[in-house]
Coordinates of C-alpha atoms and ligand atoms in Angstrom, one line a residue:
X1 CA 94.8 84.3 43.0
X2 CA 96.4 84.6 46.4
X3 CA 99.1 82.3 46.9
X4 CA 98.0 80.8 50.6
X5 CA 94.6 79.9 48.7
X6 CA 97.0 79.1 45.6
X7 CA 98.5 76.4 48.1
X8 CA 95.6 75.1 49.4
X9 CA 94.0 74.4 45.8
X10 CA 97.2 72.7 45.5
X11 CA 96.8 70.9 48.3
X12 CA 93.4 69.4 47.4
X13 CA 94.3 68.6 44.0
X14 CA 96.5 65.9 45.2
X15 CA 94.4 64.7 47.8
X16 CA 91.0 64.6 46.1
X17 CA 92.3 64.2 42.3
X18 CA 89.1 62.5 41.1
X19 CA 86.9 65.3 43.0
X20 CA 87.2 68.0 39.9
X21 CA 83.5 69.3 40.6
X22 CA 84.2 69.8 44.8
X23 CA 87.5 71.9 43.3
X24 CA 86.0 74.0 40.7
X25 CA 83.5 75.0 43.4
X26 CA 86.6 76.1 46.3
X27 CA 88.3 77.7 43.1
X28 CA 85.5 79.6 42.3
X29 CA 85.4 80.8 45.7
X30 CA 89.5 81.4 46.1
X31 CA 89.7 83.4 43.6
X32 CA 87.1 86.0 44.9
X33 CA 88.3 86.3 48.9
X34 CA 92.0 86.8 47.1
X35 CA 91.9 90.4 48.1
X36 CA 90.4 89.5 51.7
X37 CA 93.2 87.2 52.3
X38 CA 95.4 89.4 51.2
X39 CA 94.8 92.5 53.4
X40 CA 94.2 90.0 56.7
X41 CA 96.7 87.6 57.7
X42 CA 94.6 86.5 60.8
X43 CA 93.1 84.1 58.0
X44 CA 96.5 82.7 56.9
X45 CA 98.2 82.0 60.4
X46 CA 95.0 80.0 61.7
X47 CA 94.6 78.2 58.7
X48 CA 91.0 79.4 58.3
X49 CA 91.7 78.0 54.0
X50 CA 92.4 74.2 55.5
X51 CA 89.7 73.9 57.8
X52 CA 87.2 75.3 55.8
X53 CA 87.8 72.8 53.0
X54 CA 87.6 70.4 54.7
X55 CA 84.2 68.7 56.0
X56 CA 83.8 68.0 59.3
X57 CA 83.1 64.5 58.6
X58 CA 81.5 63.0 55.5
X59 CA 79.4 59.9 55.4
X60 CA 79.3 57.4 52.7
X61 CA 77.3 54.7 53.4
X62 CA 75.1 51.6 51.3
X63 CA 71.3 51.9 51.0
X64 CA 70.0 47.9 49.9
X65 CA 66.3 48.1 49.0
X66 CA 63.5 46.4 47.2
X67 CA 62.2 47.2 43.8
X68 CA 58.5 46.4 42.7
X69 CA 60.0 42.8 41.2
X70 CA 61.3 42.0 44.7
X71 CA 65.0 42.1 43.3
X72 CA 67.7 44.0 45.9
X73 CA 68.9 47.2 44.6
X74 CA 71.8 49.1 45.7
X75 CA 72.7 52.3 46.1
X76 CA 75.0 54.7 47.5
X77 CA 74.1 57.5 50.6
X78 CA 76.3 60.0 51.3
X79 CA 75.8 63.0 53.8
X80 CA 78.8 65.8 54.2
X81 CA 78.5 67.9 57.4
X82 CA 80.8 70.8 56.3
X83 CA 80.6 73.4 59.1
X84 CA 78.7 74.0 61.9
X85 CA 80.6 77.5 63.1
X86 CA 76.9 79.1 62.3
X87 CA 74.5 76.6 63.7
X88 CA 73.1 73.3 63.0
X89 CA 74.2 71.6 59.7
X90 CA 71.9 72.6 56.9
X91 CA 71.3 71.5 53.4
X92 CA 69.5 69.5 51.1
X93 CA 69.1 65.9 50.0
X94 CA 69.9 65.1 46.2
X95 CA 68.7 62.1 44.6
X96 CA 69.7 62.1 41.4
X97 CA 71.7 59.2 38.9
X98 CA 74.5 61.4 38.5
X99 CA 75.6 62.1 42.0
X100 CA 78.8 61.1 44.2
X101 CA 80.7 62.3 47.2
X102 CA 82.5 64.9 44.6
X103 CA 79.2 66.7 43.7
X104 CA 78.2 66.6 47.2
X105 CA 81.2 68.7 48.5
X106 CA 80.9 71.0 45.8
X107 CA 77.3 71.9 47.1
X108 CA 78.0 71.2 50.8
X109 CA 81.0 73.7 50.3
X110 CA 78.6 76.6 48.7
X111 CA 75.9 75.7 51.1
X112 CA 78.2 77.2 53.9
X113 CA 78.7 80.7 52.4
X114 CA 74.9 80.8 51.1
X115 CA 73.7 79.7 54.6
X116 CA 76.0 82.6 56.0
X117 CA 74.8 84.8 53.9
X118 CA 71.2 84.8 55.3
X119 CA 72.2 86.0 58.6
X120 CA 70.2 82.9 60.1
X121 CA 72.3 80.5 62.4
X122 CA 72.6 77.8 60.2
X123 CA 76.0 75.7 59.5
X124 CA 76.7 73.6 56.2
X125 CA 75.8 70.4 55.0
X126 CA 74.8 68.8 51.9
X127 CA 74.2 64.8 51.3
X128 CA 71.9 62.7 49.1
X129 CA 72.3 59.5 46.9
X130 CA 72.8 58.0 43.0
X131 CA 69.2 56.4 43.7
X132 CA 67.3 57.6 39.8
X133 CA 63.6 58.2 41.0
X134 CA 62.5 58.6 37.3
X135 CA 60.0 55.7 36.4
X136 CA 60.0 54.2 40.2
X137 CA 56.9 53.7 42.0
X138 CA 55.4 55.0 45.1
X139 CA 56.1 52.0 46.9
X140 CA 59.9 51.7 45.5
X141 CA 60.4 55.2 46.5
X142 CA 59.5 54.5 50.0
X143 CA 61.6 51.7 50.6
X144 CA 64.1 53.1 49.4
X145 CA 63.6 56.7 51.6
X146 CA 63.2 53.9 54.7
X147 CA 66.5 52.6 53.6
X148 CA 68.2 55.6 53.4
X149 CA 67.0 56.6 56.7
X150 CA 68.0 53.5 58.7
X151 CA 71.6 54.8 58.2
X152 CA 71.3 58.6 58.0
X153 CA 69.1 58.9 61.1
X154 CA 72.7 57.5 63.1
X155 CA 74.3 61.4 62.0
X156 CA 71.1 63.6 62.4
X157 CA 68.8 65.6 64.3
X158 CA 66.8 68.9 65.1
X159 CA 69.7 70.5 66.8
X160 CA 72.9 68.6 64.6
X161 CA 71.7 68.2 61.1
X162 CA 69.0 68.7 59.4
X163 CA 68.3 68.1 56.1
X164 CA 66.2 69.0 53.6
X165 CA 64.7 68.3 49.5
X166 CA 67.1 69.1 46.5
X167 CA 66.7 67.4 43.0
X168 CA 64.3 64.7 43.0
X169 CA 63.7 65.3 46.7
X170 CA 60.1 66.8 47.7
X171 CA 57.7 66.5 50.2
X172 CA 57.0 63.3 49.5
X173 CA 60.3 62.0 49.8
X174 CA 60.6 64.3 52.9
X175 CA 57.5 62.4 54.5
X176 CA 58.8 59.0 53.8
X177 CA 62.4 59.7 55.5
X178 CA 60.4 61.8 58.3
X179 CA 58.4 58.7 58.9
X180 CA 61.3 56.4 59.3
X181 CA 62.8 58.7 61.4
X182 CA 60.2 59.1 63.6
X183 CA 59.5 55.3 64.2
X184 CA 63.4 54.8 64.5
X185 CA 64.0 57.4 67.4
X186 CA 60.3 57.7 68.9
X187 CA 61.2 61.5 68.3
X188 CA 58.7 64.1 66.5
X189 CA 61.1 66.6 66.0
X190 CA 62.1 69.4 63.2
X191 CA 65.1 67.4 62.1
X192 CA 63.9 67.2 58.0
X193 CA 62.5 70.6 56.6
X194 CA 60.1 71.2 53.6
X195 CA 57.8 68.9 55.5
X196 CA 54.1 68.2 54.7
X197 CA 52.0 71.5 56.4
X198 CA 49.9 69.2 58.3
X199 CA 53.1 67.6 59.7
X200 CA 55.4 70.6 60.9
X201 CA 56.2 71.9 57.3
X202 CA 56.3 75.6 56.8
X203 CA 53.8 77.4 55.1
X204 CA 55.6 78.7 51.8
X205 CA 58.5 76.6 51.8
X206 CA 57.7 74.8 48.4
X207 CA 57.6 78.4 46.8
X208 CA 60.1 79.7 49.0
X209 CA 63.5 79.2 46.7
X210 CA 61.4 80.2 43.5
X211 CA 60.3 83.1 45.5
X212 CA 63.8 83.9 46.8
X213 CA 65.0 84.1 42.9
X214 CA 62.5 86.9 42.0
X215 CA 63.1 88.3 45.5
X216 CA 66.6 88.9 45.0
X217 CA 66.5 90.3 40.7
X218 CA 63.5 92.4 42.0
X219 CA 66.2 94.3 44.6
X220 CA 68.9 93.9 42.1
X221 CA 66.5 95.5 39.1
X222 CA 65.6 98.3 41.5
X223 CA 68.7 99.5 42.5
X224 CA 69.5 100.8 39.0
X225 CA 65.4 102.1 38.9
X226 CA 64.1 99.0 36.6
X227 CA 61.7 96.7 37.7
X228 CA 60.7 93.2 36.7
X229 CA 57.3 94.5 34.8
X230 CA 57.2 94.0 31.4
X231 CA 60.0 91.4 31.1
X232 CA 60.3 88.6 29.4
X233 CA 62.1 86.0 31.1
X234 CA 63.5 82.2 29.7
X235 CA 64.1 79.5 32.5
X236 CA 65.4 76.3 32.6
X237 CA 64.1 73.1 34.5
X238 CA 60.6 72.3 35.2
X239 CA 61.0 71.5 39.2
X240 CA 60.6 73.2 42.3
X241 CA 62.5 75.9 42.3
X242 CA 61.0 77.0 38.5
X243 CA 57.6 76.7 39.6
X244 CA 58.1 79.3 42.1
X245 CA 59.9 81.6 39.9
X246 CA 57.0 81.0 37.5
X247 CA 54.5 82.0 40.2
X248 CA 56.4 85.1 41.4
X249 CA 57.6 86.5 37.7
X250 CA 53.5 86.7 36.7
X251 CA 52.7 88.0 40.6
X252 CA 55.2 90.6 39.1
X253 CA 54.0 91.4 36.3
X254 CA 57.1 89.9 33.7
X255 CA 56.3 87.0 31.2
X256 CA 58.1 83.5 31.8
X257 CA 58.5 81.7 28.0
X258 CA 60.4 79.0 28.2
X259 CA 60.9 75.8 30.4
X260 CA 63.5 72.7 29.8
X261 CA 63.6 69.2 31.0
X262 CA 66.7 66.5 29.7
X263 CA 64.3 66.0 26.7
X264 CA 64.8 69.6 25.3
X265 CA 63.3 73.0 25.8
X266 CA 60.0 74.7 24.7
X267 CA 59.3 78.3 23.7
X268 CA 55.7 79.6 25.0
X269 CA 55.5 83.2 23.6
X270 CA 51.6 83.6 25.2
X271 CA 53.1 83.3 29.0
X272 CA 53.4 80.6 31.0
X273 CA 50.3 81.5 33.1
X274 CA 46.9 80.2 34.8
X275 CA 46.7 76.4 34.3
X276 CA 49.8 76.2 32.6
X277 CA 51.7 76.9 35.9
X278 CA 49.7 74.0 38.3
X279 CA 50.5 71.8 34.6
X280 CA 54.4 71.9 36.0
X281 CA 53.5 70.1 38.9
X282 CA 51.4 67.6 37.1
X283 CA 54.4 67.1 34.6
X284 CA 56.9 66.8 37.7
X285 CA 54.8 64.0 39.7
X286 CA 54.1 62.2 36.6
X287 CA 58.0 60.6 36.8
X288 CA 58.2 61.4 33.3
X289 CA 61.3 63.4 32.5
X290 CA 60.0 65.3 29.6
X291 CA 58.9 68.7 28.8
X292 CA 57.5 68.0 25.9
X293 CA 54.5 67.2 27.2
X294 CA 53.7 70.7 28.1
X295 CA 54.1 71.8 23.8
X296 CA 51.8 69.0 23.0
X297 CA 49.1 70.2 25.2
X298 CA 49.3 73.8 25.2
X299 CA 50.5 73.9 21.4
X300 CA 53.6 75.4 21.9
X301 CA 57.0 75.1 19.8
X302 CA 59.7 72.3 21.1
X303 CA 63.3 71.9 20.5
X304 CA 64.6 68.7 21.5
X305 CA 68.4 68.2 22.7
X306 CA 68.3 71.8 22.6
X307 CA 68.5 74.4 25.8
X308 CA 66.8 77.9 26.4
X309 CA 69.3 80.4 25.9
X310 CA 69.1 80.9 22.4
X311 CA 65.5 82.5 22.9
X312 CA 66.2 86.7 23.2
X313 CA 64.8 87.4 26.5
X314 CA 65.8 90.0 29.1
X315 CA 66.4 87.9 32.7
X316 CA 68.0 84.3 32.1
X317 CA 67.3 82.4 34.9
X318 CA 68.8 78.8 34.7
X319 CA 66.6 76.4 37.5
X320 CA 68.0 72.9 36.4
X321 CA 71.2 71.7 37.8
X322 CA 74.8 72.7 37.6
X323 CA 77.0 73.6 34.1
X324 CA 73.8 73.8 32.6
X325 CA 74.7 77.5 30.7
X326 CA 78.4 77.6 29.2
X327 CA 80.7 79.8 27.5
X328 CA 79.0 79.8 24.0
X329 CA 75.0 79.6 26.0
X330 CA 76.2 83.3 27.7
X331 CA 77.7 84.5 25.0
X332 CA 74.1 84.1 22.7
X333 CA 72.5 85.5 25.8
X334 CA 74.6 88.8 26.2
X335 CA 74.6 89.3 22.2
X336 CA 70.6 89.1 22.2
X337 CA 70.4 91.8 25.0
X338 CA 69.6 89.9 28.1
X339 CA 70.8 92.3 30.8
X340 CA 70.1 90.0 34.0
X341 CA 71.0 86.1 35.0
X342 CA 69.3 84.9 38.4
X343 CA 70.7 81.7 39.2
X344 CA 68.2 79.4 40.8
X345 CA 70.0 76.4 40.4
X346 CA 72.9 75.4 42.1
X347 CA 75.9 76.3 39.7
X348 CA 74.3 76.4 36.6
X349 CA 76.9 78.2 34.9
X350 CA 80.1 77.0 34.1
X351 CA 83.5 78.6 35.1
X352 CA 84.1 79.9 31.9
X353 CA 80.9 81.1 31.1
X354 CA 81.0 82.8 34.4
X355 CA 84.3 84.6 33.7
X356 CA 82.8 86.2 30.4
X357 CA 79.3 87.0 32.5
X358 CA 81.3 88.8 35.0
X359 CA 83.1 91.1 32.2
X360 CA 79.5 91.4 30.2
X361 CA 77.3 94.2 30.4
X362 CA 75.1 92.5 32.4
X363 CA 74.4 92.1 36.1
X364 CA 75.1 88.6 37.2
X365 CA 73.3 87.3 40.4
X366 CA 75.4 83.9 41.7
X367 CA 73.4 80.8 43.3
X368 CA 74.8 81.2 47.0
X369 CA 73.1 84.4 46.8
X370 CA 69.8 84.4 45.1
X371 CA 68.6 80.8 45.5
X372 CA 69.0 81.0 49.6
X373 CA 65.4 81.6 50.4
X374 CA 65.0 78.1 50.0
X375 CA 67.2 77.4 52.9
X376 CA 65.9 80.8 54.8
X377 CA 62.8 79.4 54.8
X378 CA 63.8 75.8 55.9
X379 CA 65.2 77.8 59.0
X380 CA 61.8 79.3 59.2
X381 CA 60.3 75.8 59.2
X382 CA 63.3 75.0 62.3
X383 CA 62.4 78.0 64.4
X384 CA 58.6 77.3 63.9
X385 CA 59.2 73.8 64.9
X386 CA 61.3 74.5 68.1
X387 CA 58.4 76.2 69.3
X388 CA 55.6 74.2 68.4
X389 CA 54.0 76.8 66.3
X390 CA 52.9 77.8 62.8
X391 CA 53.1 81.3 61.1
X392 CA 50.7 82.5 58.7
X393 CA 52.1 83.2 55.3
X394 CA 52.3 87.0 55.4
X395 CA 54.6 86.5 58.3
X396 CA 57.0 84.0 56.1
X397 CA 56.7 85.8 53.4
X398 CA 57.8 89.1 55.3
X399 CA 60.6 87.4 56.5
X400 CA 61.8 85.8 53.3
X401 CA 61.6 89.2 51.6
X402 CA 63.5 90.8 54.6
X403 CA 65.5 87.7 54.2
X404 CA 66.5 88.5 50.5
X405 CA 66.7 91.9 50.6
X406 CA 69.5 91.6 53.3
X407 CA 71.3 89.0 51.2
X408 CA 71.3 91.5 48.4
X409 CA 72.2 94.9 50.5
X410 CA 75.4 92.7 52.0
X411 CA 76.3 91.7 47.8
X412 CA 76.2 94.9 46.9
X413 CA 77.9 97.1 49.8
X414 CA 80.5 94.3 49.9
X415 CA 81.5 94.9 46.2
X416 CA 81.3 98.5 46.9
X417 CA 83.9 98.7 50.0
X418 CA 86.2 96.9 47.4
X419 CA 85.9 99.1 44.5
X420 CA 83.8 96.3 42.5
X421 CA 80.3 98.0 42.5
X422 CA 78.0 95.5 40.6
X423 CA 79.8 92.8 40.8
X424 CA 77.4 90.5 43.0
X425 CA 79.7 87.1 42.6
X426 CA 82.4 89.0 44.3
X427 CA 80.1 90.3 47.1
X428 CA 78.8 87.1 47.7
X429 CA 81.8 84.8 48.0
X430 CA 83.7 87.7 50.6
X431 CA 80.4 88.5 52.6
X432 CA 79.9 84.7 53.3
X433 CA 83.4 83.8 53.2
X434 CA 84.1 86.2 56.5
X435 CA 81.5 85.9 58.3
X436 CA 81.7 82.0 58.4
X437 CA 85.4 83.0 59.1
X438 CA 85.7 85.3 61.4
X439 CA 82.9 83.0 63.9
X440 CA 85.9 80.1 62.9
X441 CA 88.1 82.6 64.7
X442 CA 86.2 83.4 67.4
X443 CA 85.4 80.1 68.6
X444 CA 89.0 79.0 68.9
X445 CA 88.9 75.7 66.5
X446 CA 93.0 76.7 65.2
Ligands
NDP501 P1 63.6 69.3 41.0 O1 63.9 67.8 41.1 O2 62.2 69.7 41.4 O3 63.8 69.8 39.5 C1 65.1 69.7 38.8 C2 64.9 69.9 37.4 O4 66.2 69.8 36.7 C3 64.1 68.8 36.7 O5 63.4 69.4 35.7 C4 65.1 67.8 36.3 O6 64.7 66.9 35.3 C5 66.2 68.7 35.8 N1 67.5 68.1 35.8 C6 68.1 67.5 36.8 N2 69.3 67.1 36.5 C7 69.4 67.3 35.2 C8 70.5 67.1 34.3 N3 71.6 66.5 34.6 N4 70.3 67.6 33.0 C9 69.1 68.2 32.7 N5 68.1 68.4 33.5 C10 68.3 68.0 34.8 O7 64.7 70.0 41.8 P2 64.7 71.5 42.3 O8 63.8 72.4 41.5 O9 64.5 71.4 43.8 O10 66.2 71.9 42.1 C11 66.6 72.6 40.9 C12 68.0 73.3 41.2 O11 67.8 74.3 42.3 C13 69.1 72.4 41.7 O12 70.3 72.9 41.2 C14 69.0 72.5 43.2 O13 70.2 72.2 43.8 C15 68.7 74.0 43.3 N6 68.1 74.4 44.6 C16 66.9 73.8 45.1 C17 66.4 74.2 46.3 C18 65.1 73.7 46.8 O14 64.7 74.2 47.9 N7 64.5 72.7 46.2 C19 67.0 75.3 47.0 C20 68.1 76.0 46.4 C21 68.6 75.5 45.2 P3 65.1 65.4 35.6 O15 64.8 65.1 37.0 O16 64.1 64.7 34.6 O17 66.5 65.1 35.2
2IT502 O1 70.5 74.1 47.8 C1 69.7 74.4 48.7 O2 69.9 75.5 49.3 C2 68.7 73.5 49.1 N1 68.5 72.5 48.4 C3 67.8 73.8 50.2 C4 68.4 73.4 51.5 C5 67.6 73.4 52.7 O3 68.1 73.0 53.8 O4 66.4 73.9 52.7

């Protein structure tokens, strides 16, 4: 690695011991711009390293609600506004048991380089809450959304921040914080995306990430004359951003057999297709965190406390959450032939496991790249709302495809000008890494 980023790494280490997630994510990223840094000094004398790792401000703040037994519950909100060099702050809403500040600089920090990597202008943000919504009610998931927004509506709006849905976030949620909002500030504005379409939402934006995914492996498959027809595909998760991979791979013409929840994974060898697909929103909205509801109806096989990869297939596409495929899940995949992995989630693979992927004989598509239609489109939803308009869906869907092809074109060429053809991590981290820079240059902030 290069020593300036070296030093900085160094630097956080002691200031943010406890944050290991938020590090492993700037590592990651360090270690790919090293020959960038190296060949520009521009970087080094105006501290571009410091000021990138550091958010702009970061928000931690107490959300007191009511649970259906009228006892107080608390929780704990968080919302990091990383960067705004590129527009707005933009990012997602997590709520999730297993979340704190750490977690939410680690994705706040790779939603600057994925939001750069779209071309859109959209800064970085990230934010969310250790609230569990498994097992609440309607009712106790509104108050606490109202909760949430009583503080987080201080920090945003159309033209500062603007969040978005993430795990356990939908457009439910989304319509409960929107509604606070609204009565809070008397403004109807596009400060949430991923809204209801009846209420300023985008058209496609619920398929858009899942979209995005295929989007990206269908221009990734192509460029060495392969295509997704025909393919058999294993994916994790059951949420969002699996549905729409779901819906796309079959649009395709490729065959999605597996799924996974916390409970365990299930193996579908007939396709998951027709009702099997609107059966993952079902199983999503039920609260229930299980997958093995689907084998039970639809007579497939189950393996609990078990995960995907162990099924031969040839695209992997993890769509869970992050360190969900490690050293010994890639290595499984790689020896049964796989010869794609899509990240839909948010760093699904761990560091090790992506050292080995990026040495394998596969083509390895990182998260920053692939998963940013979700975001593209929320930017869609922006624009649209700014203007008081709606598009049809061929006109999303044209631009999310433009969208993703760009994404991939800039991944590819930028490993190309540095001798690393195919290697799409590498393309991503420096193609997002200098444009967000360079605009930190240009406007004067050193
Ligand atoms: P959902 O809440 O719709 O689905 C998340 C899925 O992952 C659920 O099946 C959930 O089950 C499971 N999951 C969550 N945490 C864990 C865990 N610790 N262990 C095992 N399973 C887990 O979220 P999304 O589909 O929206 O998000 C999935 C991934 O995609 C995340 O990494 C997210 O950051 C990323 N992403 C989402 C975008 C979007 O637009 N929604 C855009 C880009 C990326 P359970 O809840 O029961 O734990
Ligand atoms: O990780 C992500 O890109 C998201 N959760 C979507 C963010 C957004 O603002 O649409």
């Amino acid at each position: 690695m290069n020593k300036y980023a070296e030093n900085v790494i160094g630097m956080l280490r002691k200031k943010y011991p406890w944050e290991k997630e938020y590090i492993q994510s700037v590592t990651e990223v360090f270690k790919s711009i090293t020959p960038v840094l190296d060949s520009n000094m521009e970087y080094q004398k105006n501290r571009i390293l410091e000021q990138l790792v550091e958010p702009d401000r970061s928000i931690s703040f107490r959300v007191p609600w009511k649970d259906d037994q009228g006892m107080i519950q608390i929780n704990t909100g968080h919302r990091v506004e990383f960067n705004n060099v590129l527009g707005p702050y933009k990012g997602g809403l997590r709520f999730h048991a297993s979340v704190t500040l750490s977690i939410i600089k680690c994705l706040g920090f790779e939603q600057i380089f994925k939001n750069a990597l779209t071309g859109l202008l959209i800064g970085g943000g990230k934010g969310g809450s250790d609230f569990n919504p498994r097992g609440k009610s309607d009712n106790e998931i509104m108050n606490f959304c109202q909760s949430f927004m009583l503080e987080l509506s201080k920090h945003i709006g159309a033209s500062t921040d603007v969040p978005a849905g993430d795990i356990g976030v939908g457009t439910r949620e989304i319509g409960y914080l929107f509604g606070m909002y609204r009565r809070i500030t008397k403004s109807f504005e596009g400060v949430l995306t991923g809204k209801g379409l009846a209420w300023g939402g985008s058209c496609l934006r619920p398929e858009a990430t899942g979209y995005g995914v295929v989007y990206f492996a269908e221009e990734m498959l192509k460029n060495i004359n392969d295509s997704i027809k025909g393919k058999l595909v294993s994916i994790s998760g059951f949420g969002n951003v699996a549905w729409g991979v779901v819906k796309k791979i079959n649009e395709l013409g490729g065959k999605v057999i597996t799924l996974s929840g916390p409970d365990g994974f299930i193996h579908d060898p007939d396709g998951i297709v027709g009702d099997k697909v609107d059966y993952m929103l079902a199983m999503r909205l039920s609260g229930n965190d299980r997958v093995k509801d689907y084998a039970d109806k639809y007579n497939a096989a189950f393996y609990p406390n078990q995960r995907p990869w162990v099924v031969p297939c040839d695209i992997a596409i993890p769509c869970a959450t992050q360190n969900e495929l490690d050293l010994s899940d890639a290595k499984i995949l790689v020896k049964n032939d796989a010869k794609y992995i899509v990240e839909g989630a948010n760093l699904p693979v761990t560091m090790t496991g992506m050292e080995f992927l990026e040495k394998a004989p596969v083509l390895y598509a990182p998260a920053k790249a692939c998963n940013a239609g979700g975001v593209a489109c929320s930017c869609f939803e922006m624009a649209q709302n700014a203007n008081f308009m709606n598009w049809t869906e061929e006109e999303v869907d044209t631009k999310l495809h433009q969208v993703m092809k760009y994404i991939h074109d800039q991944c590819y060429d930028t490993a190309v000008e540095f001798n690393k053809k195919g290697n799409y991590v590498f393309g991503a981290n420096v193609a997002g890494f200098r444009r967000v820079a360079d605009a930190v240059l240009d406007q004067g902030m050193a």
